[in-house]
Short mmCIF file of C-alpha atoms in Angstrom, two decimals:
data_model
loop_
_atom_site.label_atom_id
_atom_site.label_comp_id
_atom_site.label_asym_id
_atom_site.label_seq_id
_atom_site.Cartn_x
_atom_site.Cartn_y
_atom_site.Cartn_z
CA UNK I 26 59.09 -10.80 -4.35
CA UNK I 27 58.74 -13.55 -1.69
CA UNK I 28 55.28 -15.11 -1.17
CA UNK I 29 55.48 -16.18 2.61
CA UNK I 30 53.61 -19.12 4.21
CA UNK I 31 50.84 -21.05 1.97
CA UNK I 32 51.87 -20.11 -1.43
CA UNK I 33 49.49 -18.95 -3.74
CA UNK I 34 50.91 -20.77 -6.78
CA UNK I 35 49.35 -23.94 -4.94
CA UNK I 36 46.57 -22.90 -7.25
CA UNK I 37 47.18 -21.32 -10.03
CA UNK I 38 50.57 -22.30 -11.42
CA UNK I 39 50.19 -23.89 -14.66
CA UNK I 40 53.27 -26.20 -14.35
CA UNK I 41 51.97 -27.84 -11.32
CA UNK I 42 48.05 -28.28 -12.73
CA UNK I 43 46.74 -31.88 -13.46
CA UNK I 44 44.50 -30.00 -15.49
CA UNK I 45 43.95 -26.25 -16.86
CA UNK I 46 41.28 -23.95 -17.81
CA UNK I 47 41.32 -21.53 -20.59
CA UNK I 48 42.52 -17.67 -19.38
CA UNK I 49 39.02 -16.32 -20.72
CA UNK I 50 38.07 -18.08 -17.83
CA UNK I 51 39.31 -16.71 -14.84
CA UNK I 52 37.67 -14.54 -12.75
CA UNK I 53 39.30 -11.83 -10.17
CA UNK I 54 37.98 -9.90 -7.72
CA UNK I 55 40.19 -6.96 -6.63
CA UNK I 56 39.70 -4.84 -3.88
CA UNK I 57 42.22 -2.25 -2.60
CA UNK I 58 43.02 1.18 -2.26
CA UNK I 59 44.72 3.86 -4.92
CA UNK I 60 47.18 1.71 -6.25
CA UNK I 61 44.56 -0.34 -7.64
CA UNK I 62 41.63 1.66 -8.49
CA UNK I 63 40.00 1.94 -12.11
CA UNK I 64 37.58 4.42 -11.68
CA UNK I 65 35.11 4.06 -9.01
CA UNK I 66 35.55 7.11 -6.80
CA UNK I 67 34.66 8.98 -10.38
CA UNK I 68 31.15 8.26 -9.94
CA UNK I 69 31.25 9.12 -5.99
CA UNK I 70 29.69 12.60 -6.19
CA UNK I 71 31.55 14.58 -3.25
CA UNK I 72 34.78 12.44 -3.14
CA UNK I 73 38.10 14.72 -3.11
CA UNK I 74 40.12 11.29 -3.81
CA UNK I 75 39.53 11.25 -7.38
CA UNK I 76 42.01 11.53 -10.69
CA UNK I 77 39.61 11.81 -13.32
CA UNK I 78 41.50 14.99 -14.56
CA UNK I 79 44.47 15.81 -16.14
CA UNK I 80 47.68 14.60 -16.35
CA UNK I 81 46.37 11.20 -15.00
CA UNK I 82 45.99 8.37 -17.78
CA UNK I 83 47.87 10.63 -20.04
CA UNK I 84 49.60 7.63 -21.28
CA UNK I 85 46.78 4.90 -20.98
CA UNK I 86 45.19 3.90 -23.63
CA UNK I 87 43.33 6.88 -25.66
CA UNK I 88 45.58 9.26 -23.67
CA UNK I 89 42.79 10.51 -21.06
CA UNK I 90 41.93 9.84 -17.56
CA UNK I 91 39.86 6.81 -16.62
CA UNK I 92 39.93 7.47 -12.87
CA UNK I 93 43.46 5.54 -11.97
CA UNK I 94 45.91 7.10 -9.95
CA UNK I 95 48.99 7.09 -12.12
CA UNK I 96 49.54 8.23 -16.22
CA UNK I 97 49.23 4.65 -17.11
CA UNK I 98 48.30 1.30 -16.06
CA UNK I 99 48.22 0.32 -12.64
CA UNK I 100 49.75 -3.35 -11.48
CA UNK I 101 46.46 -5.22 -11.83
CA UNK I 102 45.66 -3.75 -15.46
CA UNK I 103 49.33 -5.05 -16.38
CA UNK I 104 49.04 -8.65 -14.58
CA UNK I 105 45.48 -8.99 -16.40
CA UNK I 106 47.33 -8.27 -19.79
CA UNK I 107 49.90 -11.10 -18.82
CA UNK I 108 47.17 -13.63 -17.83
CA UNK I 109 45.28 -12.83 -21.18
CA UNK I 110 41.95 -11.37 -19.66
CA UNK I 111 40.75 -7.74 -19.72
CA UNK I 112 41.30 -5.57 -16.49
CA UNK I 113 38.22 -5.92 -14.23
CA UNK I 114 35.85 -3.07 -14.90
CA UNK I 115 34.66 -0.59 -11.38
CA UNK I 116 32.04 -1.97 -9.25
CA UNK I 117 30.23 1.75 -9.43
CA UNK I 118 30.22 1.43 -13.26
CA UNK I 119 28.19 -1.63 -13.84
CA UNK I 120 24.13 -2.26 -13.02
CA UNK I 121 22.59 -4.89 -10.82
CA UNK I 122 22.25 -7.45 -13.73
CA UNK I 123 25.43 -6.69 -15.80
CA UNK I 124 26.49 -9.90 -17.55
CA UNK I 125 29.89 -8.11 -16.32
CA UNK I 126 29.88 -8.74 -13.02
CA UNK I 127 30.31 -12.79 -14.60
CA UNK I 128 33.64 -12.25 -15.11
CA UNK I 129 35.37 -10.42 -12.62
CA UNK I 130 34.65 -6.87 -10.37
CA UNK I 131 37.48 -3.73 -9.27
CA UNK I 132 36.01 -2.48 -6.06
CA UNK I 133 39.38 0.04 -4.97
CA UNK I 134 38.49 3.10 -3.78
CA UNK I 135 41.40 5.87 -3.70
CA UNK I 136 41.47 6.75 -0.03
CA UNK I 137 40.06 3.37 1.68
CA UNK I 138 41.71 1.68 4.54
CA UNK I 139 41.18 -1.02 6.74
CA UNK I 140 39.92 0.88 9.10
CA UNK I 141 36.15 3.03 8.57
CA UNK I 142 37.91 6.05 9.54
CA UNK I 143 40.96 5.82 7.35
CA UNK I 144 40.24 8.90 4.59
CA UNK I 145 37.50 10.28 6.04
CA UNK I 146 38.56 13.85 4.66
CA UNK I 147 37.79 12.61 1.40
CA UNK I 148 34.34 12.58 2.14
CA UNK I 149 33.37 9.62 0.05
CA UNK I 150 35.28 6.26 -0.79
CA UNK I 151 34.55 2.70 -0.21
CA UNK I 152 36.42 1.25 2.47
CA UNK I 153 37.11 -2.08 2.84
CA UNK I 154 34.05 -3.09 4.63
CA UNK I 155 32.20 -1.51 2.03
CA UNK I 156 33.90 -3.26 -0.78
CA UNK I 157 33.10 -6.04 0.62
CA UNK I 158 29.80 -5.49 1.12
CA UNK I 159 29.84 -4.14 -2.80
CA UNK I 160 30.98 -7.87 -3.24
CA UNK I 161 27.85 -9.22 -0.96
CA UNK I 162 25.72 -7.93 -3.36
CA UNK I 163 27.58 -9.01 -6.49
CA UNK I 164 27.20 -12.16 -5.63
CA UNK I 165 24.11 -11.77 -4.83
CA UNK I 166 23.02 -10.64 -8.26
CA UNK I 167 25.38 -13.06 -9.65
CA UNK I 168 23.43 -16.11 -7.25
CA UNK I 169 19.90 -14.72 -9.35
CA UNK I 170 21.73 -14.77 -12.79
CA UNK I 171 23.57 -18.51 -12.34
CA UNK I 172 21.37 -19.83 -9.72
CA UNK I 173 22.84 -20.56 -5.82
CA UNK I 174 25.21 -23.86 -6.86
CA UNK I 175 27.08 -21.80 -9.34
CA UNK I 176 27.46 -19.08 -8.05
CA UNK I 177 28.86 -20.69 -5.00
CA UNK I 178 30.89 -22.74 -7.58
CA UNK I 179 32.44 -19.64 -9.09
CA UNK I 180 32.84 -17.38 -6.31
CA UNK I 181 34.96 -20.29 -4.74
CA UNK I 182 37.14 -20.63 -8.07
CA UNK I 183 38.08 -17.35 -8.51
CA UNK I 184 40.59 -15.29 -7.60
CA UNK I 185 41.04 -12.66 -4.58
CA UNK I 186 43.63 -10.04 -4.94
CA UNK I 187 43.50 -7.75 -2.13
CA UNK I 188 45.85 -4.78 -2.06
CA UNK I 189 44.78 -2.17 1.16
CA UNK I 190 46.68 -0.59 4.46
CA UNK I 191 48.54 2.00 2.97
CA UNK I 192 46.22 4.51 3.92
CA UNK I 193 45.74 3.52 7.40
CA UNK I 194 49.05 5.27 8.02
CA UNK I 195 49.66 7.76 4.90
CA UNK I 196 45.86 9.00 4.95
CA UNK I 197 45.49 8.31 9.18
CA UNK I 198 47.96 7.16 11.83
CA UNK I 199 50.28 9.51 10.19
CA UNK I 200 48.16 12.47 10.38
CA UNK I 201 48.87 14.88 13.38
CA UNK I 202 45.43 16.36 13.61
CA UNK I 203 43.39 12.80 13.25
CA UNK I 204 42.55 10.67 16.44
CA UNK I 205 44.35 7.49 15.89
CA UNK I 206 47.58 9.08 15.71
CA UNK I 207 47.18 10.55 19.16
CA UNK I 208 45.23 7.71 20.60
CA UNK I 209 47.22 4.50 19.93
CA UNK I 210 51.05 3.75 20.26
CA UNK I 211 52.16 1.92 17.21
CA UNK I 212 51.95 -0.96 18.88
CA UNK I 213 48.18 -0.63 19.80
CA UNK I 214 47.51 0.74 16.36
CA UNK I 215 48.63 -2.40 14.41
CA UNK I 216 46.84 -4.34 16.77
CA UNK I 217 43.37 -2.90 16.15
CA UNK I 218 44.24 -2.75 12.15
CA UNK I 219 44.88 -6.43 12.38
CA UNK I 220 42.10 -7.55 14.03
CA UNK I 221 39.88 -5.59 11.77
CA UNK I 222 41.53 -7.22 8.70
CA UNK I 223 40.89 -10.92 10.70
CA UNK I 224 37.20 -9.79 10.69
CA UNK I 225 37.11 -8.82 7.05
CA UNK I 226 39.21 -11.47 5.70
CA UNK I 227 36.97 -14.37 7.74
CA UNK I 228 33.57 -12.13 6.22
CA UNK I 229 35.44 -12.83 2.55
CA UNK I 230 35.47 -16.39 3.49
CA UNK I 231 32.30 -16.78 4.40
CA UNK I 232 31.17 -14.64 0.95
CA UNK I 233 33.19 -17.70 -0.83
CA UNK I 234 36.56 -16.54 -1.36
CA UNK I 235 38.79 -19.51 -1.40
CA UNK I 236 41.77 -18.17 -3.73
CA UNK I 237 43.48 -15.15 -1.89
CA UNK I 238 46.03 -13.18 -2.11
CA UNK I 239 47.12 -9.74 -0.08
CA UNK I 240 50.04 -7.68 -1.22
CA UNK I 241 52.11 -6.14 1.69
CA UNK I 242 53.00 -2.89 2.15
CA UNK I 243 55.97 -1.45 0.34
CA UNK I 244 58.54 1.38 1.97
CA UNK I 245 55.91 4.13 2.75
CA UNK I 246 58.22 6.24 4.53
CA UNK I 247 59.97 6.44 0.97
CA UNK I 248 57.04 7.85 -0.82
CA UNK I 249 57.64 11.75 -2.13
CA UNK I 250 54.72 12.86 0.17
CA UNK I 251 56.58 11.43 3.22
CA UNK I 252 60.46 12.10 2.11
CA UNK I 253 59.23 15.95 2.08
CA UNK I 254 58.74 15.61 5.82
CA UNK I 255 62.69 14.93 6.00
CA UNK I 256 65.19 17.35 6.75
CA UNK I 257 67.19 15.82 4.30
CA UNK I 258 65.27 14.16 1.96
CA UNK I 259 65.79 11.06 3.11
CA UNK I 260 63.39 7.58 3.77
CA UNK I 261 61.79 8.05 6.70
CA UNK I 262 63.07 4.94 8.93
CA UNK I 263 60.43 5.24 11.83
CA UNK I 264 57.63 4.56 8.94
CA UNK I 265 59.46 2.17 7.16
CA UNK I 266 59.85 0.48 10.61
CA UNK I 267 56.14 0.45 11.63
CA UNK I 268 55.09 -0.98 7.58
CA UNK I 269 57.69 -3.64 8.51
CA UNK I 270 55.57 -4.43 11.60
CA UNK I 271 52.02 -4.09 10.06
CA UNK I 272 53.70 -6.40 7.42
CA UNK I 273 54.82 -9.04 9.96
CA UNK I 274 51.38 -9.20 11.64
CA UNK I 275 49.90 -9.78 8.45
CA UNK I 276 51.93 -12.75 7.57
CA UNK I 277 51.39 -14.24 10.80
CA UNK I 278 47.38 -13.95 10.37
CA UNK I 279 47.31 -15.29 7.14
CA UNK I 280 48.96 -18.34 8.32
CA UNK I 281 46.40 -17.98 10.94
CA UNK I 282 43.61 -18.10 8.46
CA UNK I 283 45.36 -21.23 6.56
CA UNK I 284 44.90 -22.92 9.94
CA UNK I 285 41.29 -21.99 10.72
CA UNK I 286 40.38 -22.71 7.21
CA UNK I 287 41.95 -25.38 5.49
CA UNK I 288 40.01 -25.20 2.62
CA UNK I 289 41.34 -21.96 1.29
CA UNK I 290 44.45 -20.55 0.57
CA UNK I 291 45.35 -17.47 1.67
CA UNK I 292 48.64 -15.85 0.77
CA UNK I 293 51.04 -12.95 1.48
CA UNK I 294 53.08 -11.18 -1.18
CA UNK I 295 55.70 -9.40 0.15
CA UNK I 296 56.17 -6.33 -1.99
CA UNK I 297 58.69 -4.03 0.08
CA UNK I 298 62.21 -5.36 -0.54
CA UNK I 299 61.16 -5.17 -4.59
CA UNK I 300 59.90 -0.92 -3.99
CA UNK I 301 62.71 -0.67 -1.88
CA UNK I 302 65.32 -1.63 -4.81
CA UNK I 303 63.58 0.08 -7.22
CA UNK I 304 63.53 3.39 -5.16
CA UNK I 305 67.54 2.93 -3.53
CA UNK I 306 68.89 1.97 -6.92
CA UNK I 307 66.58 3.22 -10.12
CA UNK I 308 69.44 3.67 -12.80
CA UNK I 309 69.09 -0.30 -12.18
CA UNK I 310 65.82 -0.20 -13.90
CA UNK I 311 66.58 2.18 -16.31
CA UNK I 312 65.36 5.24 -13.94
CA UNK I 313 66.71 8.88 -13.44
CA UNK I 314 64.92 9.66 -10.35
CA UNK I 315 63.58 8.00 -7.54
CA UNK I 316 63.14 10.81 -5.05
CA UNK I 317 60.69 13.03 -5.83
CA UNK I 318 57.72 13.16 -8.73
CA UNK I 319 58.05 13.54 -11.90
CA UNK I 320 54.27 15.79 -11.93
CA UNK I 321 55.44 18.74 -9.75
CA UNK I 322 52.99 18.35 -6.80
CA UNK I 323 51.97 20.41 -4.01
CA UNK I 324 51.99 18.06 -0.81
CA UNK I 325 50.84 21.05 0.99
CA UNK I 326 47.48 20.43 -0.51
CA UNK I 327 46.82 16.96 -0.83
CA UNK I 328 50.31 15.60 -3.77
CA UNK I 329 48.24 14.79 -6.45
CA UNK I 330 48.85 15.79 -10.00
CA UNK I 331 46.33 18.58 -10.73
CA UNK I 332 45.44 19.93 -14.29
CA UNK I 333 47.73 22.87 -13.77
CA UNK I 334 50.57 20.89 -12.59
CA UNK I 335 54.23 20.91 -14.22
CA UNK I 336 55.18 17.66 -16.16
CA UNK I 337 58.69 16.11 -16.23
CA UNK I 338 60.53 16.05 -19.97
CA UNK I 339 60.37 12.45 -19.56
CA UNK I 340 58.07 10.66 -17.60
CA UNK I 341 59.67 7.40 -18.00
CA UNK I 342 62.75 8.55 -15.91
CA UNK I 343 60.77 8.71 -12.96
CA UNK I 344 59.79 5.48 -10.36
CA UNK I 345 56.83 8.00 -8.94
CA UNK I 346 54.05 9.94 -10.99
CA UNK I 347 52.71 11.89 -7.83
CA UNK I 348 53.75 12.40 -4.53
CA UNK I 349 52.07 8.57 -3.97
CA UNK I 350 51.80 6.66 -6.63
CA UNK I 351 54.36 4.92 -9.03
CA UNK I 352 54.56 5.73 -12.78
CA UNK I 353 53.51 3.46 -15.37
CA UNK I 354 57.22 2.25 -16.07
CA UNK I 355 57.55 1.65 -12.47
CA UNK I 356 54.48 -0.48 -12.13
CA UNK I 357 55.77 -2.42 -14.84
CA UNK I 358 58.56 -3.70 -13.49
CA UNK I 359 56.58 -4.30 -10.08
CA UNK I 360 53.87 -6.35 -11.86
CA UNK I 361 56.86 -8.66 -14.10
CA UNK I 362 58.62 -9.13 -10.45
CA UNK I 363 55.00 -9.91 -8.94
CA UNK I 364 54.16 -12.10 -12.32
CA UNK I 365 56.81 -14.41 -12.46
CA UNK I 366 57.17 -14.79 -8.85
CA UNK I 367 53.53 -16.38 -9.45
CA UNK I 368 53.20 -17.98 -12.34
CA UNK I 369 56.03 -20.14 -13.59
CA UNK I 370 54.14 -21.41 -16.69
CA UNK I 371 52.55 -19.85 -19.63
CA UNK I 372 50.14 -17.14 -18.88
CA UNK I 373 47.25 -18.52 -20.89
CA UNK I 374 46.40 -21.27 -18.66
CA UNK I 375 45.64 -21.99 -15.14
CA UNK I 376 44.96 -24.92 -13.02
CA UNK I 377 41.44 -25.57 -12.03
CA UNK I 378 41.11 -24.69 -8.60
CA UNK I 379 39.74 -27.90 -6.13
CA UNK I 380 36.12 -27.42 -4.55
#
């Protein structure tokens, strides 16, 4: 997995640190979609993008559904195991003055975009301008726990991981009865996607984020819920075409944002070539099946695995758990390409980031 432009181990690889902090002591802040969510769409009433049910989390710890999208750990729970620190509990889940929010905050929502209107048929989920704001207020409380310097102090040190556009095409753009799709050429569509992420990214600055990182798409028009669309079961190229576009854009404004602020670091992690092996050749990785899910899924009716849903035999022969989201196994091997790609000394330790 390529990191383009300003690379992100500028600050936190170990090898490279004049001198290191402890791993207790990082803090991350992840905000995102699906892929990373831990939970909190499960305390958003009406929302229809939840997976709080059955067969989700079936192998996660204590074997029952915690609100992620897959039967295991997602990337970020397995990259907070390798850096030594406990996965970032939900925004949703914690009060205004939880010592918590101290060490780190998950603000995915299953369904958000970019854009406001991504997901709206879910009803409820936070966008990315509302995760943001989410983080507004976290620091906020965190400013009248620490006091204005350090909270500044550690918003600036800690870590941004920022995982979101998927669902401004799978969950909008894509979707023949939704405006966007009808409205903009795909031309004019990544246009106004990027500029809203300028906006958001430049709000994130100005919250404090100085340490950032935003994972690329990977192959969306490989996904089971879009391979069904197919004839013949293949990738669809046209969507793998326009992700390679949205992609592009986005590594050309973070270098942007390196420019206008050269105080932070923003970076790009380019996650599609590493999907894109996993799914064209899986018996590399120890796979069976790449196209299709191994929880039999209706796409008809939304692709997720419901309670009365068909399991595989063996759910570590499959790269996808539903008709979106990889399996545990898979997002194990994503998150030791992502890892190492990152960090090229021992996990425990970081550098300490500059002021």
């Amino acid at each position: 997995m390529a990191i383009q432009g300003l690379v992100l181990a500028a600050f936190i690889l170990a090898a490279k640190a004049t001198t290191v902090v402890s791993a207790a002591s990082l803090v991350t802040f992840i905000f995102g979609d699906s892929l990373t969510e831990v939970g909190n769409n499960n305390y958003l009433q009406y929302s229809l993008a939840r997976s709080d049910f059955p067969w989700y989390g079936i192998d996660y710890s204590g074997g029952k559904a915690t609100g992620r999208f897959t039967n295991g750990r997602t990337i970020g729970d397995i990259i907070s195991e390798k850096l030594g620190i406990p996965p970032p509990p939900p925004y949703l889940s914690l009060s205004k003055n939880d010592d918590a929010l101290l060490k780190g905050v998950n603000y995915a929502s299953g369904g958000a975009g970019i854009l406001n209107d991504t997901g709206l048929y879910f009803i409820q989920r936070l966008s990315f301008d509302d995760q943001i704001e989410c983080f507004k207020k976290t620091k906020e409380s965190i400013t009248t726990k620490i006091g204005a310097e350090a909270a500044n102090k550690l918003c600036n040190e800690a870590m941004y991981f920022i995982g979101i556009g998927s669902n401004d095409y799978v969950n909008n753009y894509l979707q023949p009865f939704l405006a966007d799709g009808q409205e903009y050429t795909p031309e004019e569509f990544v246009k106004l996607v990027i500029t809203t992420l300028d906006n958001q990214l430049t709000r994130l600055y100005q919250l404090g984020a100085r340490k950032v990182a935003f994972h690329g798409l990977g192959p969306l028009g490989c996904i089971p819920s879009q391979r069904v669309k197919s004839k013949t079961g293949k990738c669809l190229k046209r969507v793998n075409e326009w992700v390679l576009g949205f992609n592009s854009e986005v590594k050309k404004l973070i270098a942007t944002l390196n420019h206008r602020f050269p105080n932070a670091k923003f970076a790009f992690a380019d996650t599609y070539g590493d999907v894109l092996d996993l799914i064209d050749n899986p018996t590399a990785y120890g796979f069976k099946v790449s196209n299709t899910s191994c929880c039999n899924v209706d796409t008809n009716i939304g692709g997720l695995c419901l309670p009365n849903s068909k399991l595989c035999s063996n759910r570590t022969d499959y790269v996808f758990w539903d008709a979106f989201h990889p399996s545990d196994k898979a997002n194990e091997i994503l998150a030791e390409k992502f890892f190492s790609t990152l960090f090229s000394g021992p996990p425990s330790i970081a550098p300490k980031p500059s002021p």
